Short mmCIF file of C-alpha atoms in Angstrom, two decimals:
data_model
loop_
_atom_site.label_atom_id
_atom_site.label_comp_id
_atom_site.label_asym_id
_atom_site.label_seq_id
_atom_site.Cartn_x
_atom_site.Cartn_y
_atom_site.Cartn_z
CA MET A 196 240.08 240.89 61.09
CA SER A 197 237.39 243.67 60.57
CA GLU A 198 233.90 242.76 62.44
CA HIS A 199 232.13 244.49 59.16
CA ALA A 200 231.65 242.69 55.96
CA VAL A 201 231.32 245.77 54.20
CA ILE A 202 232.58 249.34 55.12
CA THR A 203 232.52 252.67 52.54
CA LYS A 204 233.99 255.93 53.35
CA GLY A 205 233.06 259.08 51.83
CA LEU A 206 231.98 257.10 48.74
CA THR A 207 231.24 259.36 46.25
CA LYS A 208 230.01 259.25 42.45
CA PHE A 209 228.71 261.71 39.95
CA TYR A 210 227.26 261.33 36.38
CA GLY A 211 228.40 264.66 34.88
CA ASP A 212 227.63 267.70 37.33
CA THR A 213 225.04 265.57 39.35
CA PRO A 214 226.18 263.75 42.45
CA VAL A 215 224.34 260.25 41.97
CA VAL A 216 226.13 259.05 45.79
CA ARG A 217 227.57 261.84 48.19
CA HIS A 218 229.81 260.91 50.89
CA LEU A 219 228.30 257.36 51.69
CA ASP A 220 229.72 256.39 55.06
CA LEU A 221 228.69 252.60 55.98
CA GLN A 222 229.19 249.99 57.95
CA ILE A 223 227.26 246.57 57.49
CA PRO A 224 228.38 244.05 60.37
CA LYS A 225 228.78 240.38 59.50
CA GLY A 226 225.97 238.52 59.67
CA CYS A 227 223.93 241.35 59.34
CA VAL A 228 220.60 241.51 56.65
CA TYR A 229 220.67 245.07 55.62
CA GLY A 230 218.04 246.42 53.48
CA LEU A 231 218.92 249.41 51.40
CA LEU A 232 216.11 251.49 50.70
CA GLY A 233 215.34 254.50 48.64
CA ARG A 234 212.89 255.86 45.83
CA ASN A 235 214.07 255.54 41.92
CA GLY A 236 217.02 257.43 41.35
CA ALA A 237 218.27 257.59 44.77
CA GLY A 238 221.58 256.00 44.30
CA LYS A 239 220.83 252.36 45.65
CA SER A 240 221.91 250.59 42.49
CA THR A 241 225.11 253.21 41.61
CA THR A 242 226.41 252.26 45.87
CA ILE A 243 225.86 248.71 45.18
CA LYS A 244 227.71 248.51 41.77
CA MET A 245 230.66 250.61 43.47
CA LEU A 246 230.74 248.28 45.91
CA THR A 247 231.05 245.54 43.89
CA GLY A 248 233.64 247.18 41.47
CA MET A 249 231.45 247.68 38.66
CA ILE A 250 231.56 251.33 38.86
CA VAL A 251 234.50 253.53 39.67
CA PRO A 252 233.41 255.93 42.54
CA ASP A 253 235.15 259.40 41.96
CA ALA A 254 235.83 259.69 45.66
CA GLY A 255 236.11 257.53 48.83
CA GLU A 256 236.51 253.93 48.91
CA ALA A 257 234.90 250.72 49.84
CA THR A 258 236.12 247.80 51.48
CA LEU A 259 233.98 244.16 51.18
CA LEU A 260 235.30 241.59 53.27
CA GLY A 261 238.62 243.27 54.41
CA GLU A 262 239.31 244.29 50.47
CA ASP A 263 239.46 247.25 48.24
CA ALA A 264 236.51 247.01 45.94
CA ARG A 265 238.26 248.43 43.00
CA GLU A 266 241.28 245.77 43.54
CA MET A 267 239.51 242.92 44.87
CA SER A 268 241.17 239.39 44.46
CA PRO A 269 239.58 236.58 42.56
CA ALA A 270 239.63 234.98 46.08
CA THR A 271 237.63 236.99 47.68
CA ARG A 272 235.22 237.78 44.78
CA ALA A 273 234.68 233.86 45.09
CA ARG A 274 233.57 234.76 48.72
CA ILE A 275 230.80 237.40 47.23
CA ALA A 276 227.93 236.65 45.35
CA TYR A 277 226.25 239.72 43.43
CA VAL A 278 222.75 239.39 41.34
CA ALA A 279 222.65 242.67 39.73
CA GLU A 280 219.01 244.43 38.94
CA GLY A 281 217.04 242.62 36.30
CA HIS A 282 219.19 239.20 36.91
CA PRO A 283 220.92 239.61 33.58
CA LEU A 284 221.81 235.74 32.43
CA TYR A 285 223.29 234.63 28.96
CA ARG A 286 220.00 234.24 27.10
CA LEU A 287 220.96 231.54 24.88
CA MET A 288 222.31 229.32 27.59
CA THR A 289 220.38 226.32 29.35
CA ILE A 290 220.29 226.09 32.83
CA ASN A 291 222.96 223.37 32.41
CA GLN A 292 225.12 225.09 30.55
CA LEU A 293 224.73 228.22 32.85
CA GLU A 294 225.68 225.57 35.79
CA LYS A 295 228.58 224.31 33.61
CA PHE A 296 230.13 227.88 32.74
CA THR A 297 229.42 229.30 36.17
CA ARG A 298 230.67 226.47 38.35
CA SER A 299 234.06 226.07 36.51
CA PHE A 300 235.03 229.47 38.19
CA TYR A 301 234.73 228.30 41.75
CA GLU A 302 236.13 225.74 43.91
CA ASN A 303 233.67 225.46 46.21
CA TRP A 304 230.49 224.92 44.51
CA ASN A 305 227.78 223.39 46.02
CA THR A 306 226.04 220.96 43.26
CA ASP A 307 223.47 219.58 45.93
CA LEU A 308 222.42 222.76 46.93
CA PHE A 309 221.95 224.05 43.10
CA ASP A 310 220.05 221.06 42.30
CA GLN A 311 217.72 221.73 45.43
CA ILE A 312 217.13 225.07 44.28
CA ILE A 313 216.22 224.08 40.42
CA ASP A 314 214.01 221.17 41.85
CA HIS A 315 212.34 223.47 44.74
CA PHE A 316 211.45 225.92 42.01
CA GLN A 317 210.72 223.12 39.29
CA LEU A 318 212.85 224.59 36.32
CA SER A 319 213.81 222.68 33.61
CA ARG A 320 217.40 222.46 32.66
CA LYS A 321 217.10 222.35 29.22
CA ARG A 322 215.39 225.30 28.43
CA ARG A 323 217.14 228.33 27.71
CA VAL A 324 217.06 231.36 29.39
CA TRP A 325 215.51 233.68 26.82
CA ARG A 326 212.11 231.33 27.02
CA MET A 327 211.81 231.67 30.70
CA SER A 328 210.01 234.29 32.75
CA ARG A 329 211.53 237.19 34.72
CA GLY A 330 210.54 235.00 37.44
CA GLN A 331 212.42 232.08 36.13
CA ARG A 332 215.64 233.80 35.73
CA ALA A 333 215.59 235.47 38.98
CA GLN A 334 214.97 231.81 40.75
CA ILE A 335 218.08 230.85 38.57
CA ALA A 336 220.14 233.88 39.15
CA LEU A 337 219.76 233.34 43.04
CA ALA A 338 220.76 229.33 42.60
CA LEU A 339 223.78 230.80 41.27
CA ALA A 340 224.49 233.19 43.57
CA ILE A 341 224.12 231.02 46.42
CA ALA A 342 225.82 227.65 45.21
CA PRO A 343 229.49 228.61 45.50
CA ASP A 344 228.64 229.12 49.18
CA PRO A 345 229.16 233.12 49.44
CA GLU A 346 230.00 234.90 52.58
CA LEU A 347 228.56 237.73 51.78
CA LEU A 348 225.42 238.13 49.32
CA ILE A 349 224.72 241.62 47.48
CA LEU A 350 221.40 241.64 45.69
CA ASP A 351 220.24 244.55 43.83
CA ASP A 352 216.54 244.71 43.82
CA PRO A 353 216.22 240.96 43.66
CA THR A 354 212.45 241.09 43.70
CA LEU A 355 211.72 243.70 41.23
CA GLY A 356 209.00 242.81 38.49
CA LEU A 357 208.34 239.35 40.19
CA ASP A 358 204.70 238.25 40.72
CA THR A 359 203.90 237.91 44.48
CA VAL A 360 204.05 234.09 44.78
CA VAL A 361 207.85 233.87 43.05
CA ARG A 362 208.55 236.87 45.50
CA ARG A 363 207.27 234.74 48.63
CA ASP A 364 209.38 232.27 47.32
CA MET A 365 212.62 233.89 46.81
CA LEU A 366 212.25 235.41 50.27
CA GLU A 367 212.00 232.40 52.04
CA SER A 368 215.03 231.48 49.79
CA LEU A 369 216.74 234.07 51.33
CA ILE A 370 215.47 233.41 54.83
CA GLN A 371 217.08 230.00 54.73
CA LEU A 372 220.29 231.44 53.65
CA ILE A 373 220.29 233.99 56.53
CA GLN A 374 219.65 231.32 58.99
CA LYS A 375 223.43 229.96 58.02
CA GLU A 376 225.05 231.77 60.35
CA GLY A 377 227.77 234.35 59.75
CA ARG A 378 226.13 235.08 56.24
CA THR A 379 225.97 238.72 55.71
CA ILE A 380 223.56 239.79 53.25
CA LEU A 381 223.38 243.31 51.24
CA PHE A 382 219.70 243.61 49.16
CA SER A 383 218.29 247.05 47.73
CA SER A 384 214.45 246.54 47.68
CA HIS A 385 211.01 248.56 46.55
CA ILE A 386 208.95 246.43 48.32
CA LEU A 387 208.93 247.48 51.78
CA GLY A 388 207.09 244.14 53.18
CA ASP A 389 209.83 242.11 51.92
CA VAL A 390 212.55 244.24 53.48
CA GLU A 391 210.52 244.59 57.15
CA ARG A 392 210.28 240.77 56.82
CA VAL A 393 213.76 239.99 56.42
CA ALA A 394 216.56 242.98 57.20
CA ASP A 395 217.42 243.42 60.59
CA ARG A 396 218.91 246.79 59.53
CA ILE A 397 217.91 249.31 56.96
CA GLY A 398 219.36 252.57 55.45
CA ILE A 399 217.77 254.54 53.27
CA MET A 400 219.21 256.52 50.60
CA VAL A 401 217.91 260.43 49.65
CA ASP A 402 219.07 262.07 46.65
CA GLY A 403 221.97 260.19 46.90
CA VAL A 404 222.65 260.25 50.36
CA LEU A 405 222.41 257.78 53.51
CA ARG A 406 219.65 259.46 55.56
CA VAL A 407 218.59 256.58 57.72
CA ASP A 408 221.25 253.90 58.85
CA ALA A 409 219.19 251.74 62.13
CA PRO A 410 217.71 249.10 63.07
CA THR A 411 214.87 248.55 61.05
CA ASP A 412 212.49 248.43 64.29
CA HIS A 413 214.47 251.03 65.34
CA PHE A 414 213.40 253.41 62.18
CA LYS A 415 209.89 252.26 62.54
CA GLN A 416 209.66 253.46 66.13
CA GLN A 417 211.23 256.95 65.31
CA VAL A 418 208.62 258.01 62.58
CA GLN A 419 204.91 258.36 63.98
CA ARG A 420 201.80 260.06 63.20
CA VAL A 421 200.24 262.27 65.53
CA VAL A 422 196.57 263.31 64.89
CA LEU A 423 195.63 266.59 66.68
CA THR A 424 191.91 267.02 66.90
CA PHE A 425 191.13 270.86 67.87
CA ASP A 426 187.15 272.34 68.48
CA LYS A 427 188.18 274.71 65.96
CA THR A 428 190.71 275.79 63.27
CA PRO A 429 194.04 274.22 64.34
CA PRO A 430 196.58 276.59 65.24
CA PRO A 431 199.88 277.32 63.75
CA LEU A 432 202.65 274.91 65.28
CA PRO A 433 204.99 276.12 68.04
CA GLN A 434 208.32 277.12 66.91
CA GLN A 435 211.68 275.40 68.68
CA ASP A 436 214.60 277.27 69.44
CA GLY A 437 213.31 280.25 66.99
CA ALA A 438 213.11 278.06 64.38
CA PRO A 439 210.10 275.45 62.66
CA MET A 440 209.52 272.69 64.98
CA TYR A 441 212.10 269.86 64.09
CA GLY A 442 211.38 266.41 62.85
CA ILE A 443 207.96 267.14 60.97
CA LEU A 444 207.92 265.00 57.62
CA SER A 445 204.67 266.09 57.01
CA ASP A 446 201.63 268.42 57.84
CA VAL A 447 198.09 268.09 56.59
CA VAL A 448 195.42 270.27 58.13
CA ILE A 449 192.00 268.81 57.57
CA GLY A 450 189.24 270.76 58.91
CA TYR A 451 189.60 270.83 62.71
CA ARG A 452 192.35 268.00 62.57
CA ARG A 453 196.10 268.63 62.28
CA GLU A 454 197.69 265.13 61.24
CA LEU A 455 201.52 265.62 61.58
CA THR A 456 203.98 262.42 60.57
CA ILE A 457 207.04 263.26 63.07
CA ILE A 458 210.32 261.73 63.13
CA GLY A 459 211.55 261.56 66.96
CA LEU A 460 208.62 261.92 68.88
CA THR A 461 210.15 263.24 72.08
CA ASP A 462 208.81 264.06 75.46
CA GLU A 463 210.02 267.81 74.82
CA ARG A 464 208.03 267.71 71.28
CA GLN A 465 204.75 266.47 72.76
CA GLN A 466 205.03 268.80 75.32
CA MET A 467 205.12 271.53 72.41
CA LEU A 468 202.12 269.88 70.62
CA LYS A 469 200.10 269.42 74.15
CA SER A 470 200.78 273.63 73.97
CA LEU A 471 198.59 273.71 71.44
CA ASN A 472 195.65 272.95 73.81
CA PRO A 473 194.21 270.21 71.11
CA ARG A 474 190.97 268.29 72.53
CA VAL A 475 192.82 264.71 71.56
CA ILE A 476 196.25 263.76 70.62
CA ASP A 477 196.51 260.21 68.81
CA ILE A 478 199.59 258.94 68.39
CA ILE A 479 199.81 256.14 65.65
CA ASP A 480 202.72 253.51 65.15
CA LEU A 481 203.42 253.15 61.44
CA ASN A 482 204.44 250.04 59.55
CA LEU A 483 207.92 250.09 57.68
CA GLU A 484 206.24 251.00 54.61
CA ASP A 485 204.25 254.32 55.82
CA ALA A 486 207.48 255.29 57.49
CA PHE A 487 208.94 254.86 54.52
CA ILE A 488 206.97 256.87 52.31
CA GLU A 489 206.53 259.57 54.40
CA TYR A 490 210.05 260.14 55.02
CA THR A 491 210.96 260.02 51.15
CA ARG A 492 208.10 261.46 49.47
CA GLY A 493 207.31 264.79 48.60
CA GLU A 494 209.48 267.89 47.20
CA ARG A 495 213.25 267.60 47.90
CA ARG A 496 213.60 269.02 51.37
CA PRO A 497 215.62 269.10 54.39
CA LEU A 498 215.19 265.62 56.10
CA PRO A 499 216.59 264.41 59.41
CA LEU A 500 219.10 262.13 59.59
CA LEU A 501 218.73 259.11 61.75
CA SER A 502 221.36 256.81 62.73
CA GLY A 503 221.33 254.03 64.40
CA ILE A 504 224.05 254.76 67.14
CA GLU A 505 221.66 256.56 69.01
CA LYS A 506 219.37 253.89 69.26
CA THR A 507 220.35 253.04 72.91
CA SER A 508 219.59 256.73 73.63
CA LYS A 509 216.32 257.93 74.95
CA SER A 510 216.45 261.53 72.69
CA VAL A 511 215.75 261.20 69.34
CA ALA A 512 218.28 261.25 66.51
CA PRO A 513 220.14 264.49 65.53
CA VAL A 514 217.72 266.52 63.39
CA THR A 515 219.53 268.96 61.04
CA SER A 516 218.31 271.10 58.25
CA SER A 517 221.75 270.32 56.33
CA THR A 518 220.89 268.08 52.77
CA SER A 519 224.61 267.13 52.99
CA MET B 35 243.01 232.77 31.01
CA SER B 36 239.74 230.80 31.54
CA LYS B 37 239.08 227.74 29.29
CA ALA B 38 235.65 228.17 30.17
CA LEU B 39 235.10 231.58 29.17
CA ILE B 40 236.80 230.85 25.81
CA ILE B 41 234.76 228.12 25.03
CA LYS B 42 231.68 230.20 25.28
CA GLU B 43 232.90 232.88 23.23
CA LEU B 44 233.46 230.33 20.70
CA ARG B 45 230.05 228.81 21.11
CA GLU B 46 228.66 232.63 20.36
CA THR B 47 230.82 233.44 17.57
CA TRP B 48 231.60 230.09 15.70
CA TRP B 49 229.12 231.01 13.24
CA LEU B 50 229.96 234.16 12.50
CA GLY B 51 233.71 232.92 11.47
CA LEU B 52 231.74 229.91 9.44
CA LEU B 53 229.54 232.49 7.23
CA ALA B 54 232.65 234.55 6.80
CA ALA B 55 234.71 231.28 5.92
CA LEU B 56 232.03 230.28 3.51
CA LEU B 57 231.93 233.82 1.82
CA LEU B 58 235.49 233.72 1.52
CA GLY B 59 235.28 230.14 0.38
CA LEU B 60 232.54 230.68 -2.34
CA TYR B 61 234.85 233.68 -4.03
CA LEU B 62 238.00 231.54 -3.94
CA PHE B 63 236.28 228.82 -5.57
CA VAL B 64 235.03 231.30 -8.45
CA GLN B 65 238.83 232.12 -8.44
CA MET B 66 239.88 228.45 -9.37
CA GLY B 67 237.98 228.84 -12.24
CA TYR B 68 234.18 228.05 -11.04
CA GLN B 69 231.41 230.33 -11.88
CA PRO B 70 228.36 229.78 -9.58
CA ASP B 71 225.07 229.22 -12.00
CA VAL B 72 222.25 230.58 -9.95
CA PHE B 73 219.66 228.84 -12.08
CA SER B 74 220.86 225.31 -11.39
CA LEU B 75 222.04 226.35 -8.16
CA SER B 76 225.61 224.40 -9.25
CA PHE B 77 229.32 225.74 -10.67
CA ARG B 78 230.38 225.41 -14.33
CA ARG B 79 234.02 225.83 -15.28
CA GLN B 80 235.03 229.04 -17.01
CA VAL B 81 236.32 228.44 -20.06
CA ASN B 82 237.46 230.68 -23.06
CA TYR B 83 236.77 230.53 -26.62
CA GLN B 84 238.75 228.02 -27.37
CA GLY B 85 237.58 226.01 -24.29
CA ARG B 86 240.66 226.53 -22.34
CA LEU B 87 240.09 227.03 -18.60
CA VAL B 88 240.32 230.45 -17.34
CA VAL B 89 241.76 230.96 -13.89
CA PRO B 90 243.03 234.25 -12.87
CA LEU B 91 246.42 234.84 -11.42
CA PRO B 92 246.48 233.28 -7.89
CA TYR B 93 246.30 236.02 -5.01
CA LEU B 94 247.17 238.85 -7.40
CA SER B 95 243.85 239.20 -9.53
CA GLU B 96 242.12 242.05 -9.91
CA GLY B 97 239.97 243.07 -6.52
CA PHE B 98 241.30 239.87 -4.79
CA ARG B 99 243.37 241.48 -1.82
CA ASP B 100 240.26 243.96 -1.49
CA ALA B 101 237.53 241.08 -1.53
CA VAL B 102 239.90 239.12 1.22
CA LEU B 103 239.77 243.03 3.36
CA TRP B 104 236.20 243.24 2.98
CA ILE B 105 235.41 239.79 4.35
CA ALA B 106 238.24 239.36 6.74
CA GLY B 107 237.42 243.58 8.26
CA GLY B 108 233.96 242.93 8.02
CA LEU B 109 234.14 239.43 10.14
CA GLY B 110 236.67 241.28 12.63
CA LEU B 111 234.04 244.42 13.05
CA ILE B 112 231.14 241.93 13.57
CA VAL B 113 232.87 239.71 16.21
CA GLY B 114 234.27 242.62 17.84
CA LEU B 115 230.79 244.33 18.30
CA TRP B 116 229.24 240.95 18.75
CA GLN B 117 231.34 239.83 22.05
CA THR B 118 230.98 243.53 23.69
CA VAL B 119 227.74 244.53 22.63
CA SER B 120 225.93 241.68 23.24
CA GLU B 121 227.17 241.73 26.33
CA SER B 122 226.16 244.92 27.14
CA VAL B 123 222.74 244.51 25.68
CA GLN B 124 222.56 241.49 27.88
CA GLY B 125 223.63 243.37 30.88
CA THR B 126 225.90 240.27 31.41
CA TRP B 127 228.85 242.34 31.87
CA LEU B 128 227.82 242.47 35.45
CA PHE B 129 227.18 239.13 35.77
CA LEU B 130 230.73 238.03 33.74
CA LEU B 131 232.94 240.60 35.80
CA HIS B 132 231.78 239.26 39.14
CA ARG B 133 233.48 235.92 38.67
CA PRO B 134 236.33 235.27 40.28
CA LEU B 135 239.00 235.78 37.92
CA SER B 136 240.68 239.00 36.91
CA ARG B 137 239.29 241.58 34.76
CA ARG B 138 242.44 241.14 32.92
CA SER B 139 241.92 237.20 32.39
CA ILE B 140 238.03 237.68 31.51
CA ILE B 141 239.32 240.22 28.39
CA HIS B 142 242.16 238.26 27.13
CA SER B 143 240.03 235.29 27.28
CA LYS B 144 237.59 237.14 25.38
CA LEU B 145 240.45 238.58 22.64
CA ALA B 146 241.65 234.86 22.21
CA ALA B 147 238.53 233.67 21.67
CA GLY B 148 237.74 236.66 19.43
CA LEU B 149 241.05 236.47 17.40
CA THR B 150 240.89 232.96 16.86
CA VAL B 151 237.64 232.87 15.19
CA THR B 152 238.53 235.97 12.90
CA ALA B 153 242.05 234.24 11.96
CA VAL B 154 240.78 230.90 11.56
CA ALA B 155 237.81 231.74 9.66
CA THR B 156 240.25 233.63 6.69
CA ALA B 157 243.21 231.82 7.20
CA ILE B 158 241.40 228.15 6.27
CA PRO B 159 239.85 228.97 3.19
CA LEU B 160 243.40 230.82 1.93
CA LEU B 161 245.21 228.04 2.98
CA ILE B 162 243.29 225.66 0.75
CA TYR B 163 243.51 228.22 -1.92
CA LEU B 164 247.11 228.23 -1.39
CA ILE B 165 247.53 224.22 -1.61
CA TRP B 166 245.27 224.66 -4.68
CA ALA B 167 247.77 227.29 -6.05
CA MET B 168 250.81 225.46 -5.32
CA THR B 169 249.48 221.99 -6.74
CA PRO B 170 251.09 221.58 -10.08
CA GLY B 171 248.62 221.05 -12.81
CA THR B 172 246.13 223.44 -11.29
CA HIS B 173 246.28 226.32 -13.37
CA ALA B 174 248.58 227.77 -15.90
CA ASN B 175 249.89 230.60 -13.97
CA PRO B 176 252.88 231.43 -12.33
CA PHE B 177 252.86 231.06 -8.69
CA GLU B 178 254.84 232.21 -5.67
CA LEU B 179 254.61 232.20 -2.29
CA TRP B 180 255.51 235.99 -1.89
CA MET B 181 252.41 236.52 -4.13
CA THR B 182 250.15 235.94 -0.82
CA SER B 183 251.76 238.94 0.78
CA GLU B 184 248.75 240.64 0.54
CA ALA B 185 246.43 238.79 1.17
CA ILE B 186 248.26 237.78 4.68
CA VAL B 187 248.41 241.65 5.31
CA ALA B 188 244.65 241.66 4.46
CA CYS B 189 244.10 239.17 7.07
CA LEU B 190 246.13 241.50 9.35
CA VAL B 191 243.98 244.54 8.89
CA GLY B 192 241.34 242.08 9.67
CA LEU B 193 242.58 241.11 13.01
CA THR B 194 242.97 244.98 13.55
CA CYS B 195 239.68 245.62 12.88
CA TYR B 196 238.39 243.03 15.67
CA LEU B 197 240.35 244.81 18.16
CA ALA B 198 239.22 248.48 16.88
CA ALA B 199 235.78 247.14 16.84
CA PHE B 200 236.10 245.29 20.54
CA LEU B 201 237.18 248.36 21.68
CA CYS B 202 234.38 250.33 19.92
CA GLY B 203 232.03 247.94 22.16
CA MET B 204 234.04 248.04 25.32
CA ARG B 205 234.48 252.09 26.06
CA ASP B 206 232.13 253.84 27.67
CA ALA B 207 231.02 256.60 25.09
CA ARG B 208 228.12 257.37 23.04
CA TRP B 209 227.82 255.84 19.85
CA TYR B 210 227.27 259.25 18.06
CA VAL B 211 230.17 260.88 19.24
CA SER B 212 233.37 259.21 20.38
CA ARG B 213 232.80 255.65 20.61
CA LEU B 214 234.24 254.80 16.92
CA VAL B 215 237.27 256.75 17.56
CA PRO B 216 239.12 253.48 17.97
CA LEU B 217 237.80 252.70 14.14
CA VAL B 218 240.22 255.66 12.72
CA PRO B 219 243.31 253.44 12.23
CA VAL B 220 241.09 250.90 10.56
CA LEU B 221 240.24 253.20 8.03
CA PHE B 222 243.42 254.82 7.54
CA PHE B 223 244.68 251.16 6.92
CA GLY B 224 241.89 250.50 4.43
CA PHE B 225 242.61 253.61 2.50
CA ILE B 226 246.22 252.80 1.74
CA PHE B 227 245.08 249.37 1.26
CA PHE B 228 242.07 249.67 -1.08
CA ASN B 229 244.36 252.72 -3.03
CA GLY B 230 247.02 250.12 -3.70
CA VAL B 231 249.57 252.43 -2.61
CA PRO B 232 252.93 250.73 -4.36
CA GLY B 233 255.21 250.05 -1.56
CA LEU B 234 252.97 250.42 1.27
CA ILE B 235 251.10 247.09 1.29
CA THR B 236 253.99 245.14 3.44
CA PRO B 237 254.98 247.71 5.87
CA LEU B 238 251.38 248.11 6.18
CA GLY B 239 250.99 244.79 7.08
CA ILE B 240 253.78 245.40 9.88
CA ALA B 241 252.14 248.72 11.26
CA THR B 242 249.08 246.51 12.11
CA LEU B 243 251.25 244.76 15.03
CA PRO B 244 252.17 247.76 16.75
CA VAL B 245 248.79 249.31 16.52
CA ASP B 246 246.90 245.99 17.70
CA ALA B 247 249.52 246.03 20.81
CA ILE B 248 247.83 250.00 21.55
CA LEU B 249 244.44 248.58 21.00
CA ILE B 250 245.07 245.83 23.43
CA ALA B 251 246.08 248.24 26.03
CA ALA B 252 243.30 250.28 25.54
CA ILE B 253 240.57 247.60 25.59
CA LEU B 254 242.41 246.46 29.09
CA PHE B 255 242.50 250.02 30.25
CA ALA B 256 238.95 250.79 29.34
CA ALA B 257 237.93 247.31 30.86
CA ARG B 258 239.15 248.32 34.09
CA ASN B 259 238.34 251.94 34.17
CA ARG B 260 234.87 251.86 32.73
CA ASP B 261 231.60 251.95 34.37
CA TYR B 262 229.37 249.17 34.01
CA ALA B 263 226.46 251.08 35.05
#
């Protein structure tokens, strides 16, 4: 039996002529909490929908809990919970009706757990969904997803549009879930603070390409800001192997200072920067949000690929100018 | 098929069936010789200058089959679109299709509920009318069972309308381009029906059955292969 809950090989999707997801190779180990990040239109939701069989890929394959996502059997689907973006629920139903309807499809429906969550969020069972706030709908969607006791939980931007308190409540529910051994969670999110708190591994998609697939801490360690202060106008950056220095995500000159955001600040690169003879070199660690922003913002440009495979190596991840 | 899903679909569409049944019932009531009086909000019996009850020939009066087709076809179109477009608008395809049930079973359950509502809503008033027409002393017209054939064909075309509308809502296409293509056979049937081409009405009823089978196959194909983006 596979040790991975999710495996994709060369997963690709086009909308018209536009590639939305390109050659996605992803492996999520069982028990892992995986945060899928990316800006709007990066391909996160399309990826998740391909995983759940809602979108037909143009190429490649996806396997969930050992079964092809396109041909998933009802038994396997019962082991996977999926909360789609926007928490779609039947608006005319009450919570009681929703529970009754959803429960009828599952053999392992945990009524006590469902009741606990509904009581915890203080939701009125006779209230219809259309009369509820977005946050309350999110809470119901989460309760309905958890009650069948799934092995794999897929959440597409579960905290989108929720206020801070509801977000925190949902996050705590997620953490409780995570504590159950063996459960795998894949979620996409725009709230980097949430991801940092929950995910033990992240993937960052840029223009449909999975650019980063690494443990959360590893990614944060790899992206650093270097501030070089000079006594005069900063000189140009040194060349590396006859090309512009690798791994530079941003380069801003302000007066006598040059601020660089670098992915993979190796000893070699530090020496190269020292060769510019700055008066002071400050190396600043970034939090996940800052690291993500630096990694993904700006115009489309070649970005370094970062894979967690190299996490044990002292050298930085391979850097390439290829966009695919 | 899923009993829970069928119940859910019936709960969401029964009122459409009830409205159609009431509308058809009202029309049939008029056919039984009762004229609505909008001022007194009641019905009065239609009588001629001799004071005799005026009742049109059951099932074959002018405009009868057209009226039945409008109601049955209209109901079919609305129910078919309601069942599919409401899922798309609410985004609940993603919720529904992730239930541990094969996609085929989900669609079968929806179709079973939709066909039931469309068929029952038109059949019940027509059956009551049939009983009335067969009861001696209710009208002074000849009546035989074959006279109901055009109404039955109208109901069958109504079911085809339902399936075509369901396919329209199910397909992944643009409303202003190809989404309404499944309605082409319905328009064809309607053209023949409304023009009353002699000798073609009964074959038309038979022809709806293979068309229905093709539409169901197309619905299942679309449900399996479309993107629920």
